[in-house]
PDB file of C-alpha atoms and ligand atoms in Angstrom:
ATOM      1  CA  UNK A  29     -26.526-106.735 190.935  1.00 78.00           C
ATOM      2  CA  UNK A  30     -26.959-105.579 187.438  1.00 93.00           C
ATOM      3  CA  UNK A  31     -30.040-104.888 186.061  1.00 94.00           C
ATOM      4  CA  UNK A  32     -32.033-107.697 183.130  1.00 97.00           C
ATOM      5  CA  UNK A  33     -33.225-105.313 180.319  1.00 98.00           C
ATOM      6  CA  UNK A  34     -35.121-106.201 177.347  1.00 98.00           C
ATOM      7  CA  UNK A  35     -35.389-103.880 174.687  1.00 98.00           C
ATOM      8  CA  UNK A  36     -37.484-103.591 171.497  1.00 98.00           C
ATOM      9  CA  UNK A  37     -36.155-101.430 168.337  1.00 98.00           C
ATOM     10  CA  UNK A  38     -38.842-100.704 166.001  1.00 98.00           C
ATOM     11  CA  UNK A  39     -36.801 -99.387 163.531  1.00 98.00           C
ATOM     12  CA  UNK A  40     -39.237 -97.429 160.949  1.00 98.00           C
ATOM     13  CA  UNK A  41     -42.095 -99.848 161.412  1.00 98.00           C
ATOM     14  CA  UNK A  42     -45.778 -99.238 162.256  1.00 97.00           C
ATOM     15  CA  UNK A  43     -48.225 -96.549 161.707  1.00 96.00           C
ATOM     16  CA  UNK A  44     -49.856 -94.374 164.706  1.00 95.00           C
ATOM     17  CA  UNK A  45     -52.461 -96.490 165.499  1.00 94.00           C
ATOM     18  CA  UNK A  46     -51.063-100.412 165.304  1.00 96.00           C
ATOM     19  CA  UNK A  47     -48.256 -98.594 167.680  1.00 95.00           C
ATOM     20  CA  UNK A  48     -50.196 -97.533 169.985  1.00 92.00           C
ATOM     21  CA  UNK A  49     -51.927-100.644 170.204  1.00 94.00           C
ATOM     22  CA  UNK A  50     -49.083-102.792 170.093  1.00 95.00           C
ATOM     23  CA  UNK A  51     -47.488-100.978 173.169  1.00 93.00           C
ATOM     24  CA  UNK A  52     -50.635-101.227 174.838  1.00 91.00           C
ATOM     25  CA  UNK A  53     -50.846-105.157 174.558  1.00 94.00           C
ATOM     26  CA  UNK A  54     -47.339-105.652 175.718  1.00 95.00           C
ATOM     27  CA  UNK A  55     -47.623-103.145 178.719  1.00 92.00           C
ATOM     28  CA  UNK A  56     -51.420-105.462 179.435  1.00 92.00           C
ATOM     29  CA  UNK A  57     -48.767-108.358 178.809  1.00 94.00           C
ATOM     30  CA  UNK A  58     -46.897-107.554 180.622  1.00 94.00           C
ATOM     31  CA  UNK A  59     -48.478-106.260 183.999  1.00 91.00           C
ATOM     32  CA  UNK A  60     -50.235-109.950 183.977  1.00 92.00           C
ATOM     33  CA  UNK A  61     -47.463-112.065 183.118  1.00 94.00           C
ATOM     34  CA  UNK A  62     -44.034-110.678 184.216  1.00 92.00           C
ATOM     35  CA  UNK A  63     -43.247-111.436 187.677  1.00 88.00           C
ATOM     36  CA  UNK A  64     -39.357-110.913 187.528  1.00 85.00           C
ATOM     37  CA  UNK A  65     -37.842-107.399 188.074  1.00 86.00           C
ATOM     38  CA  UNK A  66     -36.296-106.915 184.110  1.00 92.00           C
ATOM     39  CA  UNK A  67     -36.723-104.052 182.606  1.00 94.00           C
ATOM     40  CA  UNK A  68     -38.644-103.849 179.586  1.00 96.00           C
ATOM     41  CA  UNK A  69     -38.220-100.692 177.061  1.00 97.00           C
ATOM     42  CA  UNK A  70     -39.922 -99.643 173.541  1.00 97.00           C
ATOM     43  CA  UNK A  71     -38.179 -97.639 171.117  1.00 98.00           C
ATOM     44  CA  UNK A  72     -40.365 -96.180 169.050  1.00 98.00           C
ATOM     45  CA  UNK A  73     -39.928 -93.936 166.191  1.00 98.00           C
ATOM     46  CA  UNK A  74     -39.553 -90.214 167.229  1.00 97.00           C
ATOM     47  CA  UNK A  75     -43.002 -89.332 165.973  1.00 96.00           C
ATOM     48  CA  UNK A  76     -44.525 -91.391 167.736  1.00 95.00           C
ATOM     49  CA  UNK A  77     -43.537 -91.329 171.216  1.00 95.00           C
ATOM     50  CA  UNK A  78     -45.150 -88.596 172.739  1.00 93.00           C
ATOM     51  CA  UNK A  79     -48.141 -91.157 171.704  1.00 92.00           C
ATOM     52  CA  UNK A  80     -46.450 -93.245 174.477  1.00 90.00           C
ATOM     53  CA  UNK A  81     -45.492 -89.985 177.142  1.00 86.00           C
ATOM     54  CA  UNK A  82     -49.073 -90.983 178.880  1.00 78.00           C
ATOM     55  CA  UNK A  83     -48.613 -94.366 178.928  1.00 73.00           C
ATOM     56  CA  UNK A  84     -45.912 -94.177 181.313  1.00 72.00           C
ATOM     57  CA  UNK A  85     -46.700 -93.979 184.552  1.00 69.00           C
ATOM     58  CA  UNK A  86     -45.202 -94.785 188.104  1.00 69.00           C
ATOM     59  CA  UNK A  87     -45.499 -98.510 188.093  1.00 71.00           C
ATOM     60  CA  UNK A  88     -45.280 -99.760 184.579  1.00 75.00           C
ATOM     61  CA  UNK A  89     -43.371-101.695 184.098  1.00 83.00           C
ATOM     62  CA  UNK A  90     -42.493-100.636 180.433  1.00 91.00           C
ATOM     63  CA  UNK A  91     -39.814 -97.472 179.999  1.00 94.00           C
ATOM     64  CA  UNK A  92     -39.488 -95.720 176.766  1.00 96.00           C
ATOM     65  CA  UNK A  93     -36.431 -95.362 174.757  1.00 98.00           C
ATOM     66  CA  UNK A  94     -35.481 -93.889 171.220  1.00 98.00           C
ATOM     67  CA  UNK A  95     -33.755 -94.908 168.701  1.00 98.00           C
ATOM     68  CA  UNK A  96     -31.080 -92.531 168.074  1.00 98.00           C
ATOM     69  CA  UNK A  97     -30.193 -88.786 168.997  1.00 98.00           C
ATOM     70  CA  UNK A  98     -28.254 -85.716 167.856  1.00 98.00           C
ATOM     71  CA  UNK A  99     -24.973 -85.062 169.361  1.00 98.00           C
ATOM     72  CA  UNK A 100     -26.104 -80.983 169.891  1.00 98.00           C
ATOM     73  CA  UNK A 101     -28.808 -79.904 173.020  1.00 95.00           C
ATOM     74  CA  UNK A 102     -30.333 -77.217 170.120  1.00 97.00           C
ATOM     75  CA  UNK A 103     -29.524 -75.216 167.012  1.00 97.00           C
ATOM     76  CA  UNK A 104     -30.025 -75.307 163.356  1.00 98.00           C
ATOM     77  CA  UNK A 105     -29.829 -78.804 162.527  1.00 98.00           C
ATOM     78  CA  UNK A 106     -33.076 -79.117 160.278  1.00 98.00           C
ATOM     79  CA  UNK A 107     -35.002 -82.649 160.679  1.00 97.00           C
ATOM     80  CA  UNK A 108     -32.816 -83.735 163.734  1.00 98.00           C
ATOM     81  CA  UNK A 109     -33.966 -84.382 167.895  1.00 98.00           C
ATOM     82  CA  UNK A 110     -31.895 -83.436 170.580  1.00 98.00           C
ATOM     83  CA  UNK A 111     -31.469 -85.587 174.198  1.00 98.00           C
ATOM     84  CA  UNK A 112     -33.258 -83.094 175.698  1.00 98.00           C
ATOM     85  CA  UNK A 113     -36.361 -83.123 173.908  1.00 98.00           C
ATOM     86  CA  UNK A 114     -36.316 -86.809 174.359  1.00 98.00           C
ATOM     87  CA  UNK A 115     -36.208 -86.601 177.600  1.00 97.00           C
ATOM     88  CA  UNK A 116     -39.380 -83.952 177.862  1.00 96.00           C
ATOM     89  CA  UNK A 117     -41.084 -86.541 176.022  1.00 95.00           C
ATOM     90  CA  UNK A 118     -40.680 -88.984 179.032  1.00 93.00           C
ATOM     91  CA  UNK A 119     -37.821 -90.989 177.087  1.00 96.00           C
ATOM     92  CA  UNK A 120     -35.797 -92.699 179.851  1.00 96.00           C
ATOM     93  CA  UNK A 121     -33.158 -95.261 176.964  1.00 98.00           C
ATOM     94  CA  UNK A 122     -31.609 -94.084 173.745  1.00 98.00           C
ATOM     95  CA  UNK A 123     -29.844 -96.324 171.507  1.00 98.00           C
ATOM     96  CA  UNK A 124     -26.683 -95.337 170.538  1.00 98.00           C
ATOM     97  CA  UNK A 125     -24.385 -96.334 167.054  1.00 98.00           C
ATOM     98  CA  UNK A 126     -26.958 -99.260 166.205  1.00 98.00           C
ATOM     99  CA  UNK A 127     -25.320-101.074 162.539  1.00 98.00           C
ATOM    100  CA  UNK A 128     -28.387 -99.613 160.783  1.00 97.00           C
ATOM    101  CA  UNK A 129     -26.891 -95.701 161.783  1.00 98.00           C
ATOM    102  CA  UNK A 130     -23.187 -96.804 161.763  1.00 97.00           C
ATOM    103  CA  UNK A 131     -24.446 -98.343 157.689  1.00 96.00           C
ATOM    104  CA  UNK A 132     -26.702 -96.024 156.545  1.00 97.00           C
ATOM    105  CA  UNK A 133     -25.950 -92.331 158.079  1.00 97.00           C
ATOM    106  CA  UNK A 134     -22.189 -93.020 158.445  1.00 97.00           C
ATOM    107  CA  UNK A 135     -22.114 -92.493 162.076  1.00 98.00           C
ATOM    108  CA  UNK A 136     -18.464 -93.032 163.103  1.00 98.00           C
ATOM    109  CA  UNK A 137     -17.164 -93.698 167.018  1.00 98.00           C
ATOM    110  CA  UNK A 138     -16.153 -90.114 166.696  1.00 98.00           C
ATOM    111  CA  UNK A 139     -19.672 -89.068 167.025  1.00 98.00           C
ATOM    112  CA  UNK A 140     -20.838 -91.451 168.746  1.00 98.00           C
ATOM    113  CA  UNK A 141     -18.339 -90.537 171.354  1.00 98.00           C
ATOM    114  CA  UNK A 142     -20.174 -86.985 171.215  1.00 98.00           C
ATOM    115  CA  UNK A 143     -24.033 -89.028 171.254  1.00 98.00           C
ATOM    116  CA  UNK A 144     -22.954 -90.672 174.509  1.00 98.00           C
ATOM    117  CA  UNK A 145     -22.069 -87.539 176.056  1.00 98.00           C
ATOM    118  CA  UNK A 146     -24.936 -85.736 175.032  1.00 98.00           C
ATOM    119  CA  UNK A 147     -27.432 -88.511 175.984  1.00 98.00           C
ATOM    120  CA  UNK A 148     -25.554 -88.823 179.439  1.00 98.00           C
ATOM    121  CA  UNK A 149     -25.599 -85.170 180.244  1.00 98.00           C
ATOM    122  CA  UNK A 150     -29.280 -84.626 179.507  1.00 98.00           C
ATOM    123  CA  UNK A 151     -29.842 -87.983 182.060  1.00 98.00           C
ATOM    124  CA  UNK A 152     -30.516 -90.709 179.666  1.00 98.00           C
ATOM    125  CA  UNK A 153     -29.389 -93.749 179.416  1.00 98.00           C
ATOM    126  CA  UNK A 154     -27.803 -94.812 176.815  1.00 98.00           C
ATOM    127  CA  UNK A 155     -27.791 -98.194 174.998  1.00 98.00           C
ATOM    128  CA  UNK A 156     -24.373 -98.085 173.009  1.00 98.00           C
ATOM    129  CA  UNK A 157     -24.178-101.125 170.603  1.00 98.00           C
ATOM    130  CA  UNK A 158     -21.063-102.632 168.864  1.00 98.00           C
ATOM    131  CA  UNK A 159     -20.901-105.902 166.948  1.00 98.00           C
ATOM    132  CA  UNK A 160     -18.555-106.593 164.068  1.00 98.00           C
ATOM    133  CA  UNK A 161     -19.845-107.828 160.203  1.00 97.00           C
ATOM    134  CA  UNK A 162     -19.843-111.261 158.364  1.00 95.00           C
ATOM    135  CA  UNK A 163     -16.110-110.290 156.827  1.00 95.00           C
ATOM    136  CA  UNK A 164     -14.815-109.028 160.224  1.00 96.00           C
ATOM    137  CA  UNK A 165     -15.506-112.387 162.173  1.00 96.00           C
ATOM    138  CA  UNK A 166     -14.903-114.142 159.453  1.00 95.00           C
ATOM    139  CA  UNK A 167     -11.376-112.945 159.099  1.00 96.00           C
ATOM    140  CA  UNK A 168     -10.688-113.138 162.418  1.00 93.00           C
ATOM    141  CA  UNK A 169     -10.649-109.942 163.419  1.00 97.00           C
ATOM    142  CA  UNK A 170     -13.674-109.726 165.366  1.00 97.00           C
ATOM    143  CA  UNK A 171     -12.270-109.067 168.678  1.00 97.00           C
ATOM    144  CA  UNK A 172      -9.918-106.172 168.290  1.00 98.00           C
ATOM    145  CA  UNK A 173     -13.271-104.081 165.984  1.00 98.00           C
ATOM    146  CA  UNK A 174     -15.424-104.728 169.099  1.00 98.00           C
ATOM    147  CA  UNK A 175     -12.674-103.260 171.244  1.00 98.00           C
ATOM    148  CA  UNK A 176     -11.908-100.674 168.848  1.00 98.00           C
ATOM    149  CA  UNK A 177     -15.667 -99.754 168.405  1.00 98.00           C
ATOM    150  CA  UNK A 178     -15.658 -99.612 173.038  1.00 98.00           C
ATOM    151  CA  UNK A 179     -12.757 -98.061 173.225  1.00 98.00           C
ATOM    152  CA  UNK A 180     -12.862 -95.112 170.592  1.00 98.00           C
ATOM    153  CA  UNK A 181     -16.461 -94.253 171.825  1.00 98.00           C
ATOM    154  CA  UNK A 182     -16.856 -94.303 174.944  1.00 98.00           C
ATOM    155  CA  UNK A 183     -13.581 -95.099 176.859  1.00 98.00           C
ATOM    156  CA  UNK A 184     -13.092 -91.071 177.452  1.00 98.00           C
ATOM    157  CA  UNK A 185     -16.014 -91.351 179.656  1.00 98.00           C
ATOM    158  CA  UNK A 186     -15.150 -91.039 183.931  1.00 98.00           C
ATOM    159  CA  UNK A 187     -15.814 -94.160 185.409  1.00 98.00           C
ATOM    160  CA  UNK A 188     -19.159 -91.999 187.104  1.00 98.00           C
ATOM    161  CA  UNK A 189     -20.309 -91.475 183.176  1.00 98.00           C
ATOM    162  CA  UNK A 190     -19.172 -94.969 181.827  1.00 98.00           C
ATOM    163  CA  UNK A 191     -21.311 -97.110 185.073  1.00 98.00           C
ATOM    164  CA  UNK A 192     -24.598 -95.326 183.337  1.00 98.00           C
ATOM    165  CA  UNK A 193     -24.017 -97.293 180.238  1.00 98.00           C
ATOM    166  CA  UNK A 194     -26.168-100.358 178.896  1.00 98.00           C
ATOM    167  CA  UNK A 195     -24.219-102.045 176.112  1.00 98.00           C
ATOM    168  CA  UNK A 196     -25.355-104.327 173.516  1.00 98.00           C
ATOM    169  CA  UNK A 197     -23.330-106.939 171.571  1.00 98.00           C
ATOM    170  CA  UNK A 198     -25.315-106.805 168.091  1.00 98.00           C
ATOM    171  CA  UNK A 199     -23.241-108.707 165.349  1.00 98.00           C
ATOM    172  CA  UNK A 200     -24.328-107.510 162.050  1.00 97.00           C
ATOM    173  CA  UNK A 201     -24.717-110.696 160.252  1.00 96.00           C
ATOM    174  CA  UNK A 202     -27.434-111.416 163.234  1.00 95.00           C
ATOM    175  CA  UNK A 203     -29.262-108.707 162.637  1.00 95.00           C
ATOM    176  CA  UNK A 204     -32.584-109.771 160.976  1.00 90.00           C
ATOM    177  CA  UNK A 205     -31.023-112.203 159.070  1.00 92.00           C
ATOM    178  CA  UNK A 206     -32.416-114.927 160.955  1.00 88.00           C
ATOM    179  CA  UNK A 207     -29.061-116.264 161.900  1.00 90.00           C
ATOM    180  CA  UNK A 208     -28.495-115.988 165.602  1.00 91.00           C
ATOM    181  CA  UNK A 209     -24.909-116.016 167.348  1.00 94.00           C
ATOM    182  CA  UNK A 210     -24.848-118.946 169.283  1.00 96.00           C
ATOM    183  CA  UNK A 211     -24.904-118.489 173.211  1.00 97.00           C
ATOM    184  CA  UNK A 212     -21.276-119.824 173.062  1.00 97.00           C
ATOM    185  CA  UNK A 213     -20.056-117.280 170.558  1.00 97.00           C
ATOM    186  CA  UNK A 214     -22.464-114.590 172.436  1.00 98.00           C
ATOM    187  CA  UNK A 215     -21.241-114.987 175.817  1.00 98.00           C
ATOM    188  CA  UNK A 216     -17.406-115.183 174.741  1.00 98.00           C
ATOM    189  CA  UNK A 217     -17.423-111.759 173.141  1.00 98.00           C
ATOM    190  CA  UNK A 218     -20.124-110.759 176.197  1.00 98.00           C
ATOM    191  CA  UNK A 219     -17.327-111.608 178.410  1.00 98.00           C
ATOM    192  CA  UNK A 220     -14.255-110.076 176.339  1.00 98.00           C
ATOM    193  CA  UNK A 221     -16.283-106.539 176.395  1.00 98.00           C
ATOM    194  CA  UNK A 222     -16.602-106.881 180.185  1.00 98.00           C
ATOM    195  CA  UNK A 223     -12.766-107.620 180.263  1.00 98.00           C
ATOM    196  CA  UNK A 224     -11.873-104.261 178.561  1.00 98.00           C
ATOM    197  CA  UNK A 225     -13.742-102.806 180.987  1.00 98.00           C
ATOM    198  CA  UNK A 226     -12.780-103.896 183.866  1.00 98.00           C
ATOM    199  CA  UNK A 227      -8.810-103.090 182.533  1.00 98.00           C
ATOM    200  CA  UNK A 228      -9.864 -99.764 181.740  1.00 98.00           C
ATOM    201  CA  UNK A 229     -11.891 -99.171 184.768  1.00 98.00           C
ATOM    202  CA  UNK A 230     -12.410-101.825 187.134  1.00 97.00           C
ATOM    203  CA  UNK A 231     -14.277-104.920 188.271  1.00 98.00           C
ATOM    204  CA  UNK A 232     -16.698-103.950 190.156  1.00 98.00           C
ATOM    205  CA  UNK A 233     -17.538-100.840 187.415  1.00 98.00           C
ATOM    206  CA  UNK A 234     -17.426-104.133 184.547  1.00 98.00           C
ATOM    207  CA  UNK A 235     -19.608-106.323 186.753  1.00 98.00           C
ATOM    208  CA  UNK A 236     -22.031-103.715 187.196  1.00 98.00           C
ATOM    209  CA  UNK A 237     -22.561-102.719 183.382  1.00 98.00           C
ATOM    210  CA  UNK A 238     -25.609-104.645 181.512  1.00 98.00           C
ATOM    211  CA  UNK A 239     -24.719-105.987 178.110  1.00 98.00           C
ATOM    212  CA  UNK A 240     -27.396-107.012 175.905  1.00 98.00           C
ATOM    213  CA  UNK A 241     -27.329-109.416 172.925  1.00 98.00           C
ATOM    214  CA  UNK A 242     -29.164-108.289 169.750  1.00 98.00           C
ATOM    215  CA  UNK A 243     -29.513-110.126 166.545  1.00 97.00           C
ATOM    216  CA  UNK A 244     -32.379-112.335 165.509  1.00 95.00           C
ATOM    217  CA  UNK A 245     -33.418-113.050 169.452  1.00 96.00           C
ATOM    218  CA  UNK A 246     -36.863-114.658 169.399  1.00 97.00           C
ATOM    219  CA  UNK A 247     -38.874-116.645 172.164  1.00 97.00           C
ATOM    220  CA  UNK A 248     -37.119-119.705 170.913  1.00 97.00           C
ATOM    221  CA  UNK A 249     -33.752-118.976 171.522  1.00 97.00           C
ATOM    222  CA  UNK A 250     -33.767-116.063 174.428  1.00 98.00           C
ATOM    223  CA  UNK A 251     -33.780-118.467 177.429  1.00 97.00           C
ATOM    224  CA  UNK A 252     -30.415-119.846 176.368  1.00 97.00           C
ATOM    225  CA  UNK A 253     -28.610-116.973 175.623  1.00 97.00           C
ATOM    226  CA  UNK A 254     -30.102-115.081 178.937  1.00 97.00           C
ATOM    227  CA  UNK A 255     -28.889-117.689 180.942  1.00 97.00           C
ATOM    228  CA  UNK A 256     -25.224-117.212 179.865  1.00 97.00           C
ATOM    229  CA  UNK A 257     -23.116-115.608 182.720  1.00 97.00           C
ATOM    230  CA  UNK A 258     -22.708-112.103 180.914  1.00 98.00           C
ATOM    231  CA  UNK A 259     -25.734-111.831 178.800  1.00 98.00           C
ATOM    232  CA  UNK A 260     -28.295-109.609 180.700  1.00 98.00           C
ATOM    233  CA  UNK A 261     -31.446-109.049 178.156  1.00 98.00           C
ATOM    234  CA  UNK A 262     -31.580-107.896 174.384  1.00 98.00           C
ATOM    235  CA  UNK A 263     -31.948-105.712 172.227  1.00 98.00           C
ATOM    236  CA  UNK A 264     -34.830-106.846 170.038  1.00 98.00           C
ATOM    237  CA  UNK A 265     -35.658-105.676 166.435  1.00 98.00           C
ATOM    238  CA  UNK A 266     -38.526-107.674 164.655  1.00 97.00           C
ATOM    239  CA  UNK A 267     -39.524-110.118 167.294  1.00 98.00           C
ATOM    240  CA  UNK A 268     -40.676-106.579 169.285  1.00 98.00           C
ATOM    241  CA  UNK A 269     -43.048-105.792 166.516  1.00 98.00           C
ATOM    242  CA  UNK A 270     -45.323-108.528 168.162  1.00 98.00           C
ATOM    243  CA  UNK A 271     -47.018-107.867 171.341  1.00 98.00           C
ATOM    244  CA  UNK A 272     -46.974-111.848 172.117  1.00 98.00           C
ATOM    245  CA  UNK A 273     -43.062-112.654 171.209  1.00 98.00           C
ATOM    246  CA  UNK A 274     -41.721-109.555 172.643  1.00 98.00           C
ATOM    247  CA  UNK A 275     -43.112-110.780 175.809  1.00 98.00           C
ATOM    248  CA  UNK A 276     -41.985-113.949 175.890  1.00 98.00           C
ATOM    249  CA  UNK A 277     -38.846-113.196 175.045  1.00 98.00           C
ATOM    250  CA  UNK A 278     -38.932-110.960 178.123  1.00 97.00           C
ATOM    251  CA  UNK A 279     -40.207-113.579 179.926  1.00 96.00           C
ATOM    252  CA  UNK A 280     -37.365-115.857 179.423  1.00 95.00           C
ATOM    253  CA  UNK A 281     -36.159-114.588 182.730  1.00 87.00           C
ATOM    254  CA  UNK A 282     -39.678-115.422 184.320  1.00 72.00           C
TER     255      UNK A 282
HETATM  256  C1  LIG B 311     -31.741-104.858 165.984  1.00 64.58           C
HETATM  257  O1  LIG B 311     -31.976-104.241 164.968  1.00 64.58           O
HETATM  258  O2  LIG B 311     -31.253-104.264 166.967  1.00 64.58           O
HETATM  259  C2  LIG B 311     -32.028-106.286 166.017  1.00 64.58           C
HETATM  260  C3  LIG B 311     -31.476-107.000 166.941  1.00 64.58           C
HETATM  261  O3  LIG B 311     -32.858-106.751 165.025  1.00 64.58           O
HETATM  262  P1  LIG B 311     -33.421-108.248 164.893  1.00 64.58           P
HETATM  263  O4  LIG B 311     -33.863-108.700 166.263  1.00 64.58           O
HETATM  264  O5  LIG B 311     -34.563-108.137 163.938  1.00 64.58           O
HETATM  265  O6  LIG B 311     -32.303-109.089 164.376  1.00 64.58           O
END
């Protein structure tokens, strides 16, 4: 049975201190109100989360993820954070080739290829996103970029490396534009990414593998697209900024 995972990005939002009590009123949230067995993860920025290392102990139910790594364990590569230190920091999720890195900081499925590996060899798990822009689906083309985008990245993987994955279907026009994909249009491109991989690897590796949906997911609109047959949690940007809609949208598997 794969795992329900809810995850909130918090981009470059948030001082220290509304953080730290954020997190703390979704983990109190949480504890009370939760009664499923999903996952719920923060990513915070990197600053902040050995704020958050304490926080996590054996029996919370919230796991801590960043938003990004480098693609080298150490070395001279001024302003950047490595797997490994993420992982001394308590960091269990990192989110790999969000639209924001693969926009801004040119991040190509070349090096994401290399982020995957280097999350996966230091033991975290990576959330590798792929989701195609307004022109893409417009022109039709939205299906072969998504496979492209699977395929280039992380299809070199062994099937023992590729069954640690979490993916997450994040179509760029969704993303904090207030314009959700549809559960229709979600769970057909949900179940087109588990396709290619059960023809690259197998069924049982494909039915295993959580895929998230991320793009303007709010407590309105989670329960339907968590209850399509291939959607197993989100990724979350601004709705995970507040305490009381991240959980509910967490809840929508209550
Ligand atoms: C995201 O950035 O991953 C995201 C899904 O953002 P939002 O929920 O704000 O659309």
């Amino acid at each position: 049975m794969r795992k329900n995972i809810v995850a909130g990005n918090w981009k470059m939002n948030l001082d220290l201190n509304t953080g730290i009590q954020i997190f703390n009123e979704i983990n109190t949230l949480i504890t009370e109100e939760v009664n499923g067995n999903q996952e719920a993860v923060v990513c915070p920025p990197f600053i902040h989360i050995s704020a958050f290392t304490d926080a996590i102990k054996p029996g919370i139910k919230l796991s801590l993820g960043a938003q990004n790594c480098h693609q080298a364990d150490a070395g001279a590569f001024t302003g950047e954070i490595s797997a490994s230190m993420l992982v001394s920091c308590g960091v269990k999720y990192v989110i790999i080739g969000h639209s924001e890195r693969r926009q801004y900081f040119n991040e190509t499925d070349a090096l994401l290829a290399k982020k995957l590996d280097a999350a996966l060899k230091n033991g975290l798990t990576p959330i590798f996103c792929v989701g195609e822009t307004l022109e893409q689906r417009n022109s039709g083309i939205y299906f072969d970029i998504i496979r492209e985008q699977i395929s280039s990245a992380a299809f070199h993987l062994p099937s023992a490396d590729f069954s640690k994955l979490v993916l997450a279907y994040e179509p760029v026009w969704a993303i904090g534009t207030g314009l959700t994909a549809s559960p229709e249009q979600a769970q057909e491109i949900h179940g087109f990414i588990r396709k290619q991989i059960a023809d690259k690897y197998d069924q049982n590796l494909a039915d295993s593998i959580s895929i998230l949906y991320g793009g303007s997911c709010n407590p309105k609109n989670a329960s339907e697209l968590f209850s399509q047959p291939d959607i197993d949690g989100g990724l979350i940007g601004g709705a995970s900024l507040k305490a009381r809609d991240f959980v509910d949208i967490i809840k929508a598997f209550n």
